[in-house]
C-alpha cells in the first residue's frame, strides 16, 4: 500500500468512526487530512501543489449545490476534499461516483427494510415543491436521526477502499 493509500485509509476510517458516534467529522481531523495530502503531493514522487489544489477543490465545486440544499453534510464534502488532496482530481472524481453508487445501494436497502418508499418520495417531492414556490431552503434531513439516515462517510470509505485496492 502506498503512503497516500495508507493515509487515505486512516482519514476515512477516522471520519466514519466520528460520523457514526456523533454525526460530525471534526474539522481538526479533516485539516490533518488536507495537510497529509499537501505533504504527499509535495514529496518526491508527488504531483505537486497544483494536483493537491485540483483534487481538494473539485469535490467542493461539484458538491456545493448538495450542501446548499442541505442534502449532504459539510463534513462529508470536506472529507472528499481532503481525500482529493491525497488522491488527485481524477481519482477523487471516481471516488465521488463510487461513493454515490454505494450510497444509493445502501439507501435502497434501508428504504426496502423500513418500507418507507412512498413516504420518502413524497417528502422529497414536497421539499422540491416547497423550494420552488417559496425559494426558502431548509435542511433536507428531518429532525432526529431516523432509520432512513445514511452516514455518507461509510460509502466514502468504500469508494476509498476501491482506490486503495487499485480498482480505479
PDB file of C-alpha atoms in Angstrom:
ATOM      1  CA  UNK A   1       0.000   0.000   0.000  1.00  0.00           C
ATOM      2  CA  UNK A   2       1.300   3.450  -0.856  1.00  0.00           C
ATOM      3  CA  UNK A   3       1.748   6.166   1.737  1.00  0.00           C
ATOM      4  CA  UNK A   4      -1.140   8.082   0.145  1.00  0.00           C
ATOM      5  CA  UNK A   5      -3.327   4.971   0.336  1.00  0.00           C
ATOM      6  CA  UNK A   6      -2.432   4.372   3.966  1.00  0.00           C
ATOM      7  CA  UNK A   7      -3.167   7.983   4.907  1.00  0.00           C
ATOM      8  CA  UNK A   8      -6.446   7.939   2.944  1.00  0.00           C
ATOM      9  CA  UNK A   9      -7.497   4.763   4.784  1.00  0.00           C
ATOM     10  CA  UNK A  10      -6.702   6.274   8.194  1.00  0.00           C
ATOM     11  CA  UNK A  11      -8.512   9.504   7.250  1.00  0.00           C
ATOM     12  CA  UNK A  12     -11.631   7.707   6.005  1.00  0.00           C
ATOM     13  CA  UNK A  13     -11.763   5.230   8.913  1.00  0.00           C
ATOM     14  CA  UNK A  14     -11.422   8.025  11.462  1.00  0.00           C
ATOM     15  CA  UNK A  15     -14.152  10.013   9.719  1.00  0.00           C
ATOM     16  CA  UNK A  16     -16.526   7.024   9.763  1.00  0.00           C
ATOM     17  CA  UNK A  17     -15.913   6.481  13.470  1.00  0.00           C
ATOM     18  CA  UNK A  18     -16.633  10.139  14.270  1.00  0.00           C
ATOM     19  CA  UNK A  19     -19.674  10.262  11.975  1.00  0.00           C
ATOM     20  CA  UNK A  20     -21.239   7.131  13.464  1.00  0.00           C
ATOM     21  CA  UNK A  21     -20.538   8.244  17.020  1.00  0.00           C
ATOM     22  CA  UNK A  22     -21.516  11.925  16.839  1.00  0.00           C
ATOM     23  CA  UNK A  23     -22.897  12.646  13.320  1.00  0.00           C
ATOM     24  CA  UNK A  24     -19.988  15.069  12.888  1.00  0.00           C
ATOM     25  CA  UNK A  25     -16.486  14.831  11.443  1.00  0.00           C
ATOM     26  CA  UNK A  26     -14.059  17.034  13.363  1.00  0.00           C
ATOM     27  CA  UNK A  27     -12.537  19.868  11.372  1.00  0.00           C
ATOM     28  CA  UNK A  28      -9.166  19.252  13.008  1.00  0.00           C
ATOM     29  CA  UNK A  29      -9.256  15.689  11.625  1.00  0.00           C
ATOM     30  CA  UNK A  30     -10.055  16.986   8.148  1.00  0.00           C
ATOM     31  CA  UNK A  31      -7.343  19.653   8.404  1.00  0.00           C
ATOM     32  CA  UNK A  32      -4.860  16.885   9.221  1.00  0.00           C
ATOM     33  CA  UNK A  33      -6.082  15.104   6.081  1.00  0.00           C
ATOM     34  CA  UNK A  34      -5.500  18.195   3.952  1.00  0.00           C
ATOM     35  CA  UNK A  35      -2.028  18.618   5.492  1.00  0.00           C
ATOM     36  CA  UNK A  36      -1.229  14.971   4.758  1.00  0.00           C
ATOM     37  CA  UNK A  37      -2.394  15.382   1.152  1.00  0.00           C
ATOM     38  CA  UNK A  38      -0.318  18.527   0.716  1.00  0.00           C
ATOM     39  CA  UNK A  39       2.721  16.747   2.148  1.00  0.00           C
ATOM     40  CA  UNK A  40       2.201  13.687  -0.088  1.00  0.00           C
ATOM     41  CA  UNK A  41       1.759  15.790  -3.230  1.00  0.00           C
ATOM     42  CA  UNK A  42       4.878  17.880  -2.492  1.00  0.00           C
ATOM     43  CA  UNK A  43       7.067  14.901  -1.536  1.00  0.00           C
ATOM     44  CA  UNK A  44       9.301  13.180  -4.097  1.00  0.00           C
ATOM     45  CA  UNK A  45       7.081  11.235  -6.453  1.00  0.00           C
ATOM     46  CA  UNK A  46       4.121  13.504  -5.699  1.00  0.00           C
ATOM     47  CA  UNK A  47       2.401  15.513  -8.402  1.00  0.00           C
ATOM     48  CA  UNK A  48       2.848  18.956  -6.853  1.00  0.00           C
ATOM     49  CA  UNK A  49       0.760  21.720  -5.342  1.00  0.00           C
ATOM     50  CA  UNK A  50      -1.453  22.045  -8.418  1.00  0.00           C
ATOM     51  CA  UNK A  51      -2.512  18.383  -8.127  1.00  0.00           C
ATOM     52  CA  UNK A  52      -3.261  18.908  -4.444  1.00  0.00           C
ATOM     53  CA  UNK A  53      -5.328  22.015  -5.193  1.00  0.00           C
ATOM     54  CA  UNK A  54      -7.237  20.388  -8.043  1.00  0.00           C
ATOM     55  CA  UNK A  55      -8.026  17.274  -6.018  1.00  0.00           C
ATOM     56  CA  UNK A  56      -9.080  19.296  -2.981  1.00  0.00           C
ATOM     57  CA  UNK A  57     -11.194  21.861  -4.806  1.00  0.00           C
ATOM     58  CA  UNK A  58     -13.045  19.521  -7.184  1.00  0.00           C
ATOM     59  CA  UNK A  59     -15.321  17.979  -4.503  1.00  0.00           C
ATOM     60  CA  UNK A  60     -16.091  21.424  -3.091  1.00  0.00           C
ATOM     61  CA  UNK A  61     -17.134  22.719  -6.522  1.00  0.00           C
ATOM     62  CA  UNK A  62     -19.112  19.623  -7.553  1.00  0.00           C
ATOM     63  CA  UNK A  63     -20.965  19.039  -4.295  1.00  0.00           C
ATOM     64  CA  UNK A  64     -21.649  22.611  -3.176  1.00  0.00           C
ATOM     65  CA  UNK A  65     -25.216  22.513  -4.515  1.00  0.00           C
ATOM     66  CA  UNK A  66     -25.999  19.427  -2.412  1.00  0.00           C
ATOM     67  CA  UNK A  67     -24.731  21.244   0.659  1.00  0.00           C
ATOM     68  CA  UNK A  68     -26.668  24.377  -0.297  1.00  0.00           C
ATOM     69  CA  UNK A  69     -29.879  22.338  -0.257  1.00  0.00           C
ATOM     70  CA  UNK A  70     -28.698  20.596   2.941  1.00  0.00           C
ATOM     71  CA  UNK A  71     -28.840  17.186   1.239  1.00  0.00           C
ATOM     72  CA  UNK A  72     -25.202  16.391   2.009  1.00  0.00           C
ATOM     73  CA  UNK A  73     -23.307  17.422   5.102  1.00  0.00           C
ATOM     74  CA  UNK A  74     -20.350  19.776   5.071  1.00  0.00           C
ATOM     75  CA  UNK A  75     -18.213  17.161   6.810  1.00  0.00           C
ATOM     76  CA  UNK A  76     -18.804  14.651   4.020  1.00  0.00           C
ATOM     77  CA  UNK A  77     -17.822  17.201   1.382  1.00  0.00           C
ATOM     78  CA  UNK A  78     -14.739  18.251   3.346  1.00  0.00           C
ATOM     79  CA  UNK A  79     -13.818  14.572   3.770  1.00  0.00           C
ATOM     80  CA  UNK A  80     -13.951  14.095  -0.001  1.00  0.00           C
ATOM     81  CA  UNK A  81     -11.914  17.289  -0.402  1.00  0.00           C
ATOM     82  CA  UNK A  82      -9.209  16.043   1.968  1.00  0.00           C
ATOM     83  CA  UNK A  83      -9.179  12.679   0.204  1.00  0.00           C
ATOM     84  CA  UNK A  84      -8.911  14.537  -3.107  1.00  0.00           C
ATOM     85  CA  UNK A  85      -5.738  16.190  -1.876  1.00  0.00           C
ATOM     86  CA  UNK A  86      -4.292  12.712  -1.341  1.00  0.00           C
ATOM     87  CA  UNK A  87      -5.740  11.053  -4.449  1.00  0.00           C
ATOM     88  CA  UNK A  88      -5.717  13.780  -7.061  1.00  0.00           C
ATOM     89  CA  UNK A  89      -8.562  15.158  -9.155  1.00  0.00           C
ATOM     90  CA  UNK A  90      -9.327  12.204 -11.439  1.00  0.00           C
ATOM     91  CA  UNK A  91      -9.251   9.668  -8.609  1.00  0.00           C
ATOM     92  CA  UNK A  92     -11.440  11.754  -6.308  1.00  0.00           C
ATOM     93  CA  UNK A  93     -13.932  12.194  -9.139  1.00  0.00           C
ATOM     94  CA  UNK A  94     -14.167   8.418  -9.370  1.00  0.00           C
ATOM     95  CA  UNK A  95     -14.327   8.170  -5.584  1.00  0.00           C
ATOM     96  CA  UNK A  96     -17.312  10.539  -5.617  1.00  0.00           C
ATOM     97  CA  UNK A  97     -19.006   8.410  -8.286  1.00  0.00           C
ATOM     98  CA  UNK A  98     -18.458   5.149  -6.383  1.00  0.00           C
ATOM     99  CA  UNK A  99     -19.429   6.744  -3.058  1.00  0.00           C
ATOM    100  CA  UNK A 100     -22.748   7.891  -4.509  1.00  0.00           C
ATOM    101  CA  UNK A 101     -23.305   4.479  -6.087  1.00  0.00           C
ATOM    102  CA  UNK A 102     -22.666   2.721  -2.750  1.00  0.00           C
ATOM    103  CA  UNK A 103     -24.849   5.324  -1.028  1.00  0.00           C
ATOM    104  CA  UNK A 104     -27.673   4.618  -3.483  1.00  0.00           C
ATOM    105  CA  UNK A 105     -27.428   0.871  -2.853  1.00  0.00           C
ATOM    106  CA  UNK A 106     -27.465   1.446   0.920  1.00  0.00           C
ATOM    107  CA  UNK A 107     -30.412   3.812   0.591  1.00  0.00           C
ATOM    108  CA  UNK A 108     -32.397   1.312  -1.453  1.00  0.00           C
ATOM    109  CA  UNK A 109     -31.681  -1.310   1.185  1.00  0.00           C
ATOM    110  CA  UNK A 110     -32.699   0.998   4.032  1.00  0.00           C
ATOM    111  CA  UNK A 111     -35.887   2.089   2.272  1.00  0.00           C
ATOM    112  CA  UNK A 112     -36.767  -1.513   1.437  1.00  0.00           C
ATOM    113  CA  UNK A 113     -36.159  -2.674   5.016  1.00  0.00           C
ATOM    114  CA  UNK A 114     -38.114   0.215   6.540  1.00  0.00           C
ATOM    115  CA  UNK A 115     -40.926   0.083   3.995  1.00  0.00           C
ATOM    116  CA  UNK A 116     -40.910   3.859   3.661  1.00  0.00           C
ATOM    117  CA  UNK A 117     -40.552   4.296  -0.124  1.00  0.00           C
ATOM    118  CA  UNK A 118     -43.727   6.283  -0.655  1.00  0.00           C
ATOM    119  CA  UNK A 119     -43.152   8.380   2.459  1.00  0.00           C
ATOM    120  CA  UNK A 120     -39.579   9.335   1.410  1.00  0.00           C
ATOM    121  CA  UNK A 121     -40.554  10.046  -2.209  1.00  0.00           C
ATOM    122  CA  UNK A 122     -43.449  12.181  -1.024  1.00  0.00           C
ATOM    123  CA  UNK A 123     -41.101  14.054   1.335  1.00  0.00           C
ATOM    124  CA  UNK A 124     -38.565  14.640  -1.465  1.00  0.00           C
ATOM    125  CA  UNK A 125     -41.139  15.972  -3.931  1.00  0.00           C
ATOM    126  CA  UNK A 126     -42.702  18.153  -1.241  1.00  0.00           C
ATOM    127  CA  UNK A 127     -39.237  19.509  -0.395  1.00  0.00           C
ATOM    128  CA  UNK A 128     -38.563  20.420  -4.046  1.00  0.00           C
ATOM    129  CA  UNK A 129     -42.044  21.936  -4.484  1.00  0.00           C
ATOM    130  CA  UNK A 130     -41.640  23.990  -1.309  1.00  0.00           C
ATOM    131  CA  UNK A 131     -38.321  25.388  -2.503  1.00  0.00           C
ATOM    132  CA  UNK A 132     -39.651  26.202  -5.975  1.00  0.00           C
ATOM    133  CA  UNK A 133     -42.676  28.030  -4.599  1.00  0.00           C
ATOM    134  CA  UNK A 134     -41.102  29.841  -1.630  1.00  0.00           C
ATOM    135  CA  UNK A 135     -37.368  29.923  -2.534  1.00  0.00           C
ATOM    136  CA  UNK A 136     -36.749  29.011   1.109  1.00  0.00           C
ATOM    137  CA  UNK A 137     -34.046  26.490   1.920  1.00  0.00           C
ATOM    138  CA  UNK A 138     -34.493  24.286   4.931  1.00  0.00           C
ATOM    139  CA  UNK A 139     -32.379  21.285   5.929  1.00  0.00           C
ATOM    140  CA  UNK A 140     -33.434  18.227   3.955  1.00  0.00           C
ATOM    141  CA  UNK A 141     -32.922  15.911   6.907  1.00  0.00           C
ATOM    142  CA  UNK A 142     -35.930  15.596   9.165  1.00  0.00           C
ATOM    143  CA  UNK A 143     -35.467  16.133  12.885  1.00  0.00           C
ATOM    144  CA  UNK A 144     -33.543  13.497  14.736  1.00  0.00           C
ATOM    145  CA  UNK A 145     -31.725  10.672  13.075  1.00  0.00           C
ATOM    146  CA  UNK A 146     -34.196   8.085  11.873  1.00  0.00           C
ATOM    147  CA  UNK A 147     -33.815   4.655  10.379  1.00  0.00           C
ATOM    148  CA  UNK A 148     -33.517   6.248   6.942  1.00  0.00           C
ATOM    149  CA  UNK A 149     -30.457   8.301   7.919  1.00  0.00           C
ATOM    150  CA  UNK A 150     -27.376   7.385   5.905  1.00  0.00           C
ATOM    151  CA  UNK A 151     -23.954   8.272   7.264  1.00  0.00           C
ATOM    152  CA  UNK A 152     -22.345   9.156   3.937  1.00  0.00           C
ATOM    153  CA  UNK A 153     -18.837   8.702   5.316  1.00  0.00           C
ATOM    154  CA  UNK A 154     -19.410   4.925   5.067  1.00  0.00           C
ATOM    155  CA  UNK A 155     -19.920   4.938   1.271  1.00  0.00           C
ATOM    156  CA  UNK A 156     -16.963   7.346   1.020  1.00  0.00           C
ATOM    157  CA  UNK A 157     -14.846   4.796   2.895  1.00  0.00           C
ATOM    158  CA  UNK A 158     -15.959   2.113   0.454  1.00  0.00           C
ATOM    159  CA  UNK A 159     -15.047   4.304  -2.528  1.00  0.00           C
ATOM    160  CA  UNK A 160     -11.681   4.978  -0.906  1.00  0.00           C
ATOM    161  CA  UNK A 161     -11.090   1.247  -0.443  1.00  0.00           C
ATOM    162  CA  UNK A 162     -11.646   0.742  -4.174  1.00  0.00           C
ATOM    163  CA  UNK A 163      -8.941   3.344  -4.867  1.00  0.00           C
ATOM    164  CA  UNK A 164      -6.535   1.779  -2.389  1.00  0.00           C
ATOM    165  CA  UNK A 165      -7.179  -1.631  -3.945  1.00  0.00           C
ATOM    166  CA  UNK A 166      -6.326  -0.309  -7.403  1.00  0.00           C
ATOM    167  CA  UNK A 167      -9.847  -0.625  -8.817  1.00  0.00           C
ATOM    168  CA  UNK A 168      -9.515   2.859 -10.317  1.00  0.00           C
TER     169      UNK A 168
END
